[in-house]
mmCIF file of C-alpha atoms and ligand atoms in Angstrom:
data_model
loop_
_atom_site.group_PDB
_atom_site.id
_atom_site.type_symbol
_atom_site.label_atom_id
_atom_site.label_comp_id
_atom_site.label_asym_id
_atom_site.label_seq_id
_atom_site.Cartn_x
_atom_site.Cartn_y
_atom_site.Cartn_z
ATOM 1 C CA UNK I 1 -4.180 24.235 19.869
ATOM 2 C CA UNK I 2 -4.176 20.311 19.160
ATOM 3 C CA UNK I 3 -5.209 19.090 16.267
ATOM 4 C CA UNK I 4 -8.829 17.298 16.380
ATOM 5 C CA UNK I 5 -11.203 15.984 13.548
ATOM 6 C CA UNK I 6 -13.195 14.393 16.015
ATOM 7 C CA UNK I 7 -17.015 14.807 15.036
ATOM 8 C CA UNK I 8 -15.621 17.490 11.669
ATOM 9 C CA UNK I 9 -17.096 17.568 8.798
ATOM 10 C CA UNK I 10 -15.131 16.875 5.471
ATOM 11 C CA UNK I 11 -16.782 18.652 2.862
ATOM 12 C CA UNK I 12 -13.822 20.814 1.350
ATOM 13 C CA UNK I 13 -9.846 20.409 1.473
ATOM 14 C CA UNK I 14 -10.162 24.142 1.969
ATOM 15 C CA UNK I 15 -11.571 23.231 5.709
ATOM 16 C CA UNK I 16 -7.928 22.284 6.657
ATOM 17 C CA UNK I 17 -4.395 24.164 7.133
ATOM 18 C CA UNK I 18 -1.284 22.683 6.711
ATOM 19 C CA UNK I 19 -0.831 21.311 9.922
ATOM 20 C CA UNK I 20 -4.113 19.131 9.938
ATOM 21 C CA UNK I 21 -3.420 17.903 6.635
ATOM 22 C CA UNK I 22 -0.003 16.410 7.702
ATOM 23 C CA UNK I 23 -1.415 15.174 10.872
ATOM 24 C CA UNK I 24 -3.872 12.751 8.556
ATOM 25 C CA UNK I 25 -0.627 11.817 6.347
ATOM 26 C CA UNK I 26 0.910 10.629 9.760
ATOM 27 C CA UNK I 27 -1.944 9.087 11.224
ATOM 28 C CA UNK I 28 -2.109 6.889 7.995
ATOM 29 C CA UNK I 29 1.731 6.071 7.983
ATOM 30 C CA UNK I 30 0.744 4.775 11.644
ATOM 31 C CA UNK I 31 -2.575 3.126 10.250
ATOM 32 C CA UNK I 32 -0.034 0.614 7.903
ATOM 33 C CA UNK I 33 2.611 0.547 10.593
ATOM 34 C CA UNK I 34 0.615 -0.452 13.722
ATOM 35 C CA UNK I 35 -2.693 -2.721 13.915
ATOM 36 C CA UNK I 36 -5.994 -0.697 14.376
ATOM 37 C CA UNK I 37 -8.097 -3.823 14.434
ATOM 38 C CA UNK I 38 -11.685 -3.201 16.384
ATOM 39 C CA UNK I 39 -11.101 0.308 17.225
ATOM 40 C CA UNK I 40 -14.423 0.907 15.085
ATOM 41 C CA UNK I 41 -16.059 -1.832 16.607
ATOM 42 C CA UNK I 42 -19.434 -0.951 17.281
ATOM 43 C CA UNK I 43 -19.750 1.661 15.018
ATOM 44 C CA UNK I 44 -21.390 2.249 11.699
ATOM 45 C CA UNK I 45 -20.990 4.057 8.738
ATOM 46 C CA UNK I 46 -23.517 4.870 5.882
ATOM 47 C CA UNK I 47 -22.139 4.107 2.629
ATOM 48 C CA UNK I 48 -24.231 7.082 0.210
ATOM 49 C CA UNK I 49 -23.411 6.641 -3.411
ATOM 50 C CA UNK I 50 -25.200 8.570 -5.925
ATOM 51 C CA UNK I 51 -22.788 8.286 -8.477
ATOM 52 C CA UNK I 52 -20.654 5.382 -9.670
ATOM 53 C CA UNK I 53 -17.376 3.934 -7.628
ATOM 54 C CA UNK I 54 -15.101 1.374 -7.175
ATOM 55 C CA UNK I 55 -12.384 3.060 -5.701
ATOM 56 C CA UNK I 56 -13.729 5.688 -2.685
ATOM 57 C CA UNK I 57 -16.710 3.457 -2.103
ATOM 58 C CA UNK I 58 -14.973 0.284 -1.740
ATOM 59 C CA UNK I 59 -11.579 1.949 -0.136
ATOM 60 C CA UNK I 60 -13.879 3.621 2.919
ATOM 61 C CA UNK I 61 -15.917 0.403 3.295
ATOM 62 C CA UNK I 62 -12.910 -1.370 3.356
ATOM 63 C CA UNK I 63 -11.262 0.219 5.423
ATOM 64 C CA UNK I 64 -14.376 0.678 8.225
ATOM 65 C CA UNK I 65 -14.415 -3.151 8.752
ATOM 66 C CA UNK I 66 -11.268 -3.622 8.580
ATOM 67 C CA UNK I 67 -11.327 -1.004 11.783
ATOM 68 C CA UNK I 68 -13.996 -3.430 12.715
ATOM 69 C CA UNK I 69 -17.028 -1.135 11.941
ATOM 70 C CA UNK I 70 -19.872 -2.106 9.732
ATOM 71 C CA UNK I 71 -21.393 -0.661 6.213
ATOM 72 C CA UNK I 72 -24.882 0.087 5.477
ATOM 73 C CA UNK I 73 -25.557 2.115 2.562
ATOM 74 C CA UNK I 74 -26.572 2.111 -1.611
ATOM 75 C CA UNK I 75 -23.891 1.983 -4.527
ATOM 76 C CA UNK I 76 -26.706 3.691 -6.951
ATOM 77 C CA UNK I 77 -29.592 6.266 -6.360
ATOM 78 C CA UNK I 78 -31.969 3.882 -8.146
ATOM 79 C CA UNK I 79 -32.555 1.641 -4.677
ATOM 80 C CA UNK I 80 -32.906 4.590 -2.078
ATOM 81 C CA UNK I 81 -35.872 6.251 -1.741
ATOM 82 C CA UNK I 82 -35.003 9.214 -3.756
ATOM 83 C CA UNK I 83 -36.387 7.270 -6.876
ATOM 84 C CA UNK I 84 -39.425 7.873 -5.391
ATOM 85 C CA UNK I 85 -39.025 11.522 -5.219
ATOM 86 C CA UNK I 86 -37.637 11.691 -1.505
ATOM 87 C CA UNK I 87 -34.855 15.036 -1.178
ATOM 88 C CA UNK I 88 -31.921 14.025 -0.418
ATOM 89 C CA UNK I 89 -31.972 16.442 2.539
ATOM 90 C CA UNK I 90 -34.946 14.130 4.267
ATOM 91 C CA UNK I 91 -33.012 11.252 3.163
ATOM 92 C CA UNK I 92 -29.819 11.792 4.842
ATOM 93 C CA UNK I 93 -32.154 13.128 8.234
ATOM 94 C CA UNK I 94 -33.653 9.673 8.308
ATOM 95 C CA UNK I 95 -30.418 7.802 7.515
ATOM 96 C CA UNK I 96 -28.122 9.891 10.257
ATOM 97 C CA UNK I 97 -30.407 7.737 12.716
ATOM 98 C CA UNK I 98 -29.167 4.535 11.401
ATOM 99 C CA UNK I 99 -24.965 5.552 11.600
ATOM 100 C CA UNK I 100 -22.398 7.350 13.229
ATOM 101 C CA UNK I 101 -20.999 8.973 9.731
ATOM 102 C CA UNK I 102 -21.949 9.656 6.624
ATOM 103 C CA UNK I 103 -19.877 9.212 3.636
ATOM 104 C CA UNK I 104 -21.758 10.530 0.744
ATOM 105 C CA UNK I 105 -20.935 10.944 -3.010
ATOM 106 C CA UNK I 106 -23.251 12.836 -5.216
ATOM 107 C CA UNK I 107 -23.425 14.440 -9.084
ATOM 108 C CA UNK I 108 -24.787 17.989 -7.363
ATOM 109 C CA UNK I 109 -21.754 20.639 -6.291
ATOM 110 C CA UNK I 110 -22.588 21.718 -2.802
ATOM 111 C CA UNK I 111 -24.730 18.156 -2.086
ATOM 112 C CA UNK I 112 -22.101 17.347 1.122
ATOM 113 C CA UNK I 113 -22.155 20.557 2.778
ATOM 114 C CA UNK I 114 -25.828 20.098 2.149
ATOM 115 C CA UNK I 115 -26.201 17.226 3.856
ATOM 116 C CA UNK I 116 -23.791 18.249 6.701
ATOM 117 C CA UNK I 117 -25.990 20.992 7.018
ATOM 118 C CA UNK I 118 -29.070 19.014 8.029
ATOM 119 C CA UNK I 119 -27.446 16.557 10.179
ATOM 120 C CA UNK I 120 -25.706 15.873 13.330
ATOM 121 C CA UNK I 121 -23.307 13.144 12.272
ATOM 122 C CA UNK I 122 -20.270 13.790 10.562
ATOM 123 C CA UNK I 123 -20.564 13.763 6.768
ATOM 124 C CA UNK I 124 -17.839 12.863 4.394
ATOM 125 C CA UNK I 125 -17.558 13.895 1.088
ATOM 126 C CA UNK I 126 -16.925 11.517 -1.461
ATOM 127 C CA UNK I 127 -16.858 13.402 -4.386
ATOM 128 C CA UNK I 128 -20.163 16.242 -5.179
ATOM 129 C CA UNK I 129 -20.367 16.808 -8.924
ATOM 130 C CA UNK I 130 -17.243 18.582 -10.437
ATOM 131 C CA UNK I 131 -16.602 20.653 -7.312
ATOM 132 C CA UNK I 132 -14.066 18.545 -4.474
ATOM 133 C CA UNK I 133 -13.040 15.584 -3.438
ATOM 134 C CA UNK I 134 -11.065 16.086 -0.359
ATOM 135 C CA UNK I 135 -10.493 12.508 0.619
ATOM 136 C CA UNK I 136 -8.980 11.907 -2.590
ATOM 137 C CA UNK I 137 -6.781 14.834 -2.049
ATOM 138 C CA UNK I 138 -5.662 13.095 1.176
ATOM 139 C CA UNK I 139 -4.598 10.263 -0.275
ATOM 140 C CA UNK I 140 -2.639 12.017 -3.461
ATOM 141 C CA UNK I 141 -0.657 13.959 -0.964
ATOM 142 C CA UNK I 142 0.038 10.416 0.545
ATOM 143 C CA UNK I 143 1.064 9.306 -1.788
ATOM 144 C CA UNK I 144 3.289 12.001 -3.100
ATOM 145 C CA UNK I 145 4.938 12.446 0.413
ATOM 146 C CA UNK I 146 5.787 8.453 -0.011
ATOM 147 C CA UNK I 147 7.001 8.659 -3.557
ATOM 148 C CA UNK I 148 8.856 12.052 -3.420
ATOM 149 C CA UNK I 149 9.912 11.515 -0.257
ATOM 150 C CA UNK I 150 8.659 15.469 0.531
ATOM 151 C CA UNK I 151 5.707 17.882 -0.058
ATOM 152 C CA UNK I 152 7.614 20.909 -0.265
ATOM 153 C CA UNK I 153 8.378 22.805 -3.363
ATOM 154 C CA UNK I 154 7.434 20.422 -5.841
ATOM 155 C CA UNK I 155 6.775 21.309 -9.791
ATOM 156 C CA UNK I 156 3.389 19.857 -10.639
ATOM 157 C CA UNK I 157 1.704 19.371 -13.938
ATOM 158 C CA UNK I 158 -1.766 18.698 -13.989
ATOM 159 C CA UNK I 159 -2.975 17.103 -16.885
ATOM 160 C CA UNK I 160 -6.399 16.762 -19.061
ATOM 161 C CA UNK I 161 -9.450 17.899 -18.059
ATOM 162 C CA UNK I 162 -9.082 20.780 -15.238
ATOM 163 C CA UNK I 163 -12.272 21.846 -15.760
ATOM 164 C CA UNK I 164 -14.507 19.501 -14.528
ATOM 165 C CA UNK I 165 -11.866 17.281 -12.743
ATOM 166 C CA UNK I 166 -12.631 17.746 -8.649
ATOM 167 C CA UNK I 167 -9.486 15.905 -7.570
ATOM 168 C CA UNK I 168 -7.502 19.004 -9.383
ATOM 169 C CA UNK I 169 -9.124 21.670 -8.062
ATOM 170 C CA UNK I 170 -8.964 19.766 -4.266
ATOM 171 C CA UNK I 171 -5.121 19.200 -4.463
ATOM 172 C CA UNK I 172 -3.893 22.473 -6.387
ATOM 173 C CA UNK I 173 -5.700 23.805 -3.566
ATOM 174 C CA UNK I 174 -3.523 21.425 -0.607
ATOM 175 C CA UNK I 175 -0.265 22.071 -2.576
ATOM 176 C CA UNK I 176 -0.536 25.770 -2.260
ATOM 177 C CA UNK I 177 0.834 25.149 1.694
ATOM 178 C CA UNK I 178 3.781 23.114 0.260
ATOM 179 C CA UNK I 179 5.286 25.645 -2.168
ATOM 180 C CA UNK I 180 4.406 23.387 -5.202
ATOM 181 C CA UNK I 181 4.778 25.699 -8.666
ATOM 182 C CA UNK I 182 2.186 24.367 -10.827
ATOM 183 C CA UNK I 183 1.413 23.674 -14.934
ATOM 184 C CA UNK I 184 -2.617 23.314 -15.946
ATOM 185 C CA UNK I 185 -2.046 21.809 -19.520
ATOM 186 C CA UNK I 186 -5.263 21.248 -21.048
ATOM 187 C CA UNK I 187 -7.416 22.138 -23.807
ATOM 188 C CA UNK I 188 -8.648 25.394 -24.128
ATOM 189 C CA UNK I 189 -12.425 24.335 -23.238
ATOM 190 C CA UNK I 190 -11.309 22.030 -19.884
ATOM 191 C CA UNK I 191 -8.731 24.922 -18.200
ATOM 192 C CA UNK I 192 -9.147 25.488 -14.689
ATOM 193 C CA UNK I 193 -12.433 26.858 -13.339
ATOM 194 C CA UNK I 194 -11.447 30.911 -13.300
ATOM 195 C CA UNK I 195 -11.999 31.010 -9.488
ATOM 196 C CA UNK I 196 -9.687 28.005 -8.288
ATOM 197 C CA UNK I 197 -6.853 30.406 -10.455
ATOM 198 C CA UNK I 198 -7.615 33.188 -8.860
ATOM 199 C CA UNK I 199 -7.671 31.796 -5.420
ATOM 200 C CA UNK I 200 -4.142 29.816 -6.161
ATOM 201 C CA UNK I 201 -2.996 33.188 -7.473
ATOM 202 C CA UNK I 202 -4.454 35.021 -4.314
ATOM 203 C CA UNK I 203 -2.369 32.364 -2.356
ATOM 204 C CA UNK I 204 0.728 33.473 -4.247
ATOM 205 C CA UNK I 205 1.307 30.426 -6.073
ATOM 206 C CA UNK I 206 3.725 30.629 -8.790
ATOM 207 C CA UNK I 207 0.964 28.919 -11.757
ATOM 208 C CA UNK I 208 1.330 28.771 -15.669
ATOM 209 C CA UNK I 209 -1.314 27.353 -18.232
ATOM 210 C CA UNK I 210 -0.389 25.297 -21.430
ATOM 211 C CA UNK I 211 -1.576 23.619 -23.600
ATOM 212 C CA UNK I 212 0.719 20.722 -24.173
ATOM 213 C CA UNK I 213 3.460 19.331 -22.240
ATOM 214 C CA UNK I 214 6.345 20.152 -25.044
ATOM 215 C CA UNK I 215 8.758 22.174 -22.863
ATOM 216 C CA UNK I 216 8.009 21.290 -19.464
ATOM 217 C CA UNK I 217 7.886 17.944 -19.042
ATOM 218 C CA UNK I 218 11.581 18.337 -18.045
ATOM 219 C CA UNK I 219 10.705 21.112 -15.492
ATOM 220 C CA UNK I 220 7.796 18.642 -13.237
ATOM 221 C CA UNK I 221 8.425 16.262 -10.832
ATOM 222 C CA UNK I 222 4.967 15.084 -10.717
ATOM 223 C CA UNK I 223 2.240 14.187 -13.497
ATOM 224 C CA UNK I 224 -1.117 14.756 -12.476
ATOM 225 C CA UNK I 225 -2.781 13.219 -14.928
ATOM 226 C CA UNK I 226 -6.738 12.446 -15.328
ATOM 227 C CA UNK I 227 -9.532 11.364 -17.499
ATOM 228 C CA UNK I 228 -11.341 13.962 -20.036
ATOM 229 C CA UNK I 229 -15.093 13.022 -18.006
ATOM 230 C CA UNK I 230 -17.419 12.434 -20.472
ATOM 231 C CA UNK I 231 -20.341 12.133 -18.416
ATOM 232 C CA UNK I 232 -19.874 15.906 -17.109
ATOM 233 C CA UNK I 233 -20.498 17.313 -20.679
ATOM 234 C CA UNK I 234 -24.128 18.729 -21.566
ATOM 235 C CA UNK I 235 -23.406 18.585 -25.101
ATOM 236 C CA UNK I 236 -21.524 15.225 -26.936
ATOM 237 C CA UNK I 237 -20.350 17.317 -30.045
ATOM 238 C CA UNK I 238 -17.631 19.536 -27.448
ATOM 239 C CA UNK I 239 -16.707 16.218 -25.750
ATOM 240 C CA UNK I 240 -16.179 14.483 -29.353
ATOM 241 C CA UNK I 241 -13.924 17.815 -30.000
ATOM 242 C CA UNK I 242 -11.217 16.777 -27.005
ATOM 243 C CA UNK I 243 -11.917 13.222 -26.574
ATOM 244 C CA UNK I 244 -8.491 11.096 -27.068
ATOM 245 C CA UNK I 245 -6.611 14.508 -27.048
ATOM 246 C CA UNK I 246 -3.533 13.715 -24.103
ATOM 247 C CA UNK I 247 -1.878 10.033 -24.474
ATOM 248 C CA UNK I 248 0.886 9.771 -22.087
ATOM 249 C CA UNK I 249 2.978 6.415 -23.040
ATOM 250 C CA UNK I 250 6.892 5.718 -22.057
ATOM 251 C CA UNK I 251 7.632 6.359 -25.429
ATOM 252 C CA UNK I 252 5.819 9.583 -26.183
ATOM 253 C CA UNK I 253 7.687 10.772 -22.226
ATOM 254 C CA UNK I 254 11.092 9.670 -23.396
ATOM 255 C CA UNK I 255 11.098 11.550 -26.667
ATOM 256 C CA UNK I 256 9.803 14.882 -24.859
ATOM 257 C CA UNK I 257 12.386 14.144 -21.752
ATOM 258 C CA UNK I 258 11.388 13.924 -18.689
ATOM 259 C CA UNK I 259 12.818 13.620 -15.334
ATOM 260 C CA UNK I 260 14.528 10.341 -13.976
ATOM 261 C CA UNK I 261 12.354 10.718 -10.839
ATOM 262 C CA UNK I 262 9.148 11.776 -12.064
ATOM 263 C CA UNK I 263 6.139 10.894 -10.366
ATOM 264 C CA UNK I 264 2.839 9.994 -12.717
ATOM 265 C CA UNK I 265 -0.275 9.852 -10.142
ATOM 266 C CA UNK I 266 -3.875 9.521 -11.438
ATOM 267 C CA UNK I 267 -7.066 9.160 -9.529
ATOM 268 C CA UNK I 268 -8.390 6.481 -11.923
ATOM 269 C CA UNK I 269 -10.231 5.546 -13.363
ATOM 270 C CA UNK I 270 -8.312 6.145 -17.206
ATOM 271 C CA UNK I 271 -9.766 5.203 -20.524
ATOM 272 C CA UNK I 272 -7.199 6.352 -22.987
ATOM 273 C CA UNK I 273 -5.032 9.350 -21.626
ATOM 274 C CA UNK I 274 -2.476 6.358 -20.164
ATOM 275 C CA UNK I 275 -1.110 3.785 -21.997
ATOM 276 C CA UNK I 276 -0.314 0.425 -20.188
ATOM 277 C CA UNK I 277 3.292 0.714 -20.946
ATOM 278 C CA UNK I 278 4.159 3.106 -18.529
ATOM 279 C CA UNK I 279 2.180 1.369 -15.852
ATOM 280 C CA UNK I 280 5.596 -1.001 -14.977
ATOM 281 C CA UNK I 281 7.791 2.200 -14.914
ATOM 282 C CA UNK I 282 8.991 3.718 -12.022
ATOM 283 C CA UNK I 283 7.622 7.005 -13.212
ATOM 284 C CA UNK I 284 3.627 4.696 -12.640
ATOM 285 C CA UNK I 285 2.540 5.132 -8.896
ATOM 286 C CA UNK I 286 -1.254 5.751 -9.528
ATOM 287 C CA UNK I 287 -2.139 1.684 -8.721
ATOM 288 C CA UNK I 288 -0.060 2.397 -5.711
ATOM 289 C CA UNK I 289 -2.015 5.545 -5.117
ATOM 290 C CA UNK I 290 -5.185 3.864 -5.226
ATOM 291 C CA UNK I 291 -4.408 1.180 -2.681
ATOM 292 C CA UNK I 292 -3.175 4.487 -0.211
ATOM 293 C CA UNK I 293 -6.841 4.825 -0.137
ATOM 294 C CA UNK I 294 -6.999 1.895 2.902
ATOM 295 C CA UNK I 295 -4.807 3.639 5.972
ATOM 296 C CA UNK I 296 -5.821 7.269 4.492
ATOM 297 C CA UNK I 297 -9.485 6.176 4.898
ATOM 298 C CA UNK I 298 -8.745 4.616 8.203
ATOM 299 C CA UNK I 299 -6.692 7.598 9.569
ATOM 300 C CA UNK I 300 -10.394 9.666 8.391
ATOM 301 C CA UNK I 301 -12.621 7.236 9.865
ATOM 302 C CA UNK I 302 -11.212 7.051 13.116
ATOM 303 C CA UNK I 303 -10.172 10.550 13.720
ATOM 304 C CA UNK I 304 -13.249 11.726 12.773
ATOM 305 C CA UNK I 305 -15.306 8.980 14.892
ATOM 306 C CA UNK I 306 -12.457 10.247 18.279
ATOM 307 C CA UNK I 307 -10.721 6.954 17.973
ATOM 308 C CA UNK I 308 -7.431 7.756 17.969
ATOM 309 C CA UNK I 309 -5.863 11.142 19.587
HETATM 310 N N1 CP Y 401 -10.582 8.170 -7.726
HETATM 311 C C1 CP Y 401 -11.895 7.944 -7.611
HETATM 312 O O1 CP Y 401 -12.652 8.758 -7.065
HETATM 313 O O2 CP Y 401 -12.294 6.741 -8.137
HETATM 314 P P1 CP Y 401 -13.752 6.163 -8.069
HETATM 315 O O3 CP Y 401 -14.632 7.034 -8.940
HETATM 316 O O4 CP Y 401 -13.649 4.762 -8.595
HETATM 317 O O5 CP Y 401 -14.213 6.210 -6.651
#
């Protein structure tokens, strides 16, 4: 059967096999090759952030009037209605009358499907809590196809806090159809979430935990590297215990060896786990990954709004 997102959902990378993933990948390659302009025109998308943003929120409203849609929306909870006590399940019912999608990011797990549950146009998730973030996921295998030049069989390390860190567990999920072997180095109190391993390991992936990089760094082809989240801890004292505790620099990659071709991705934002002078190495792609956000959020938008075939 074709492959249609018209009028889906996004909720959850696991929603989509293999072949629907690489049919977004090549509707974005086609979204920088060919001008879209206006196919959008006329329709609107609400905008829903809960939780702070600069790159999803600003990527997808870029990228909706650059199709020649329009934005409505909030960039913090405090001036929608749920300030005033309003669910978030009546809010999204009243708002679905204003737009044709909803792209929604929220600090509760489960929020999107939620939301999708109550209404009748699509909702995209933009990131709920520390569960997924599939669009992201879209846009790292972008950007990996670009960089790599393939999907297929890659070695992987994922890097700092696998825990809470929802762009992980999305794209350790999405690699699993490509082959990828994968390395979750982190400290002991931010592994991976015990079900996303078991899952992977259901899938047959071939997946090791480490602590450090120190004797595999020459073994990856691709960093995944990401922020320790200090606003996802309950208690201070265990994030004081790992804060600072990865610090990837050219130097500090050299002396463990790494690959000449190695890939460093990172969803951004960073605070310290990156140092600034890697980010003019060829080994840097993560600004480059964060611009893939435009004709990945384009190829989203107008599939899922039956814009394109
Ligand atoms: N990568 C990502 O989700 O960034 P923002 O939090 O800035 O949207």
């Amino acid at each position: 059967m074709a492959v249609s997102f018209k009028q889906r959902d996004i909720i959850s990378i696991r929603h989509f096999n293999k072949e629907e993933l690489l049919y977004i990948l090549d509707l974005a390659k086609r979204m920088e090759q060919v001008d879209h302009t206006n196919i959008l025109k006329g329709k609107v998308l609400a905008s829903l952030f809960f939780e702070p943003s600069t790159r999803t929120r600003l990527s997808f409203e870029s990228a909706m009037k650059r199709l020649g849609g329009v934005v409505i929306g909030f960039a913090e909870s405090g001036v929608s209605s749920v300030s005033k006590g309003e669910s978030l399940s009546d809010s999204v019912k009243i708002i679905e009358g204003y737009c044709d999608i909803i792209v929604l990011r929220h600090y509760l797990e489960g929020s999107a499907q939620l939301a999708a549950d109550v209404v009748d146009v699509p909702v995209i998730n933009a990131g709920d809590g520390s569960n997924q973030h599939p669009t992201q996921t879209f846009l790292d295998l972008y950007t990996i196809q670009k960089t790599k030049g393939t999907l297929e069989g890659l070695t992987v390390g994922f890097l700092g806090d696998l825990k809470y860190g929802r762009t992980v567990h999305s794209l350790a999920y999405a690699l699993s159809y490509f082959g990828a072997e994968m390395f979750f180095i982190s400290p002991p109190s931010l592994r991976m979430p015990r079900d996303c391993m078991d899952e992977l390991k259901d899938r047959k992936v071939r997946c090791h935990e480490n602590e450090s990089l120190l004797g595999i760094s020459k073994k990856l082809d691709v960093i995944y590297c990401t922020r320790i989240q200090k606003e996802r801890f309950a208690d201070p004292v265990e994030f004081e215990k790992v804060r600072g505790v990865y610090r990837l620099s050219k130097s500090m990659l050299e002396e463990i060896g790494i690959k000449d071709d190695l890939k460093i991705l990172h969803p951004l934002p960073r605070v310290d786990e990156m140092d600034g002078s890697l980010d003019k190495t060829d080994f840097a792609v993560y600004f480059h990954q964060a611009r893939n956000g435009i004709p990945v959020r384009k190829a989203l938008l107008a599939a899922v709004l039956g814009a394109v075939e």
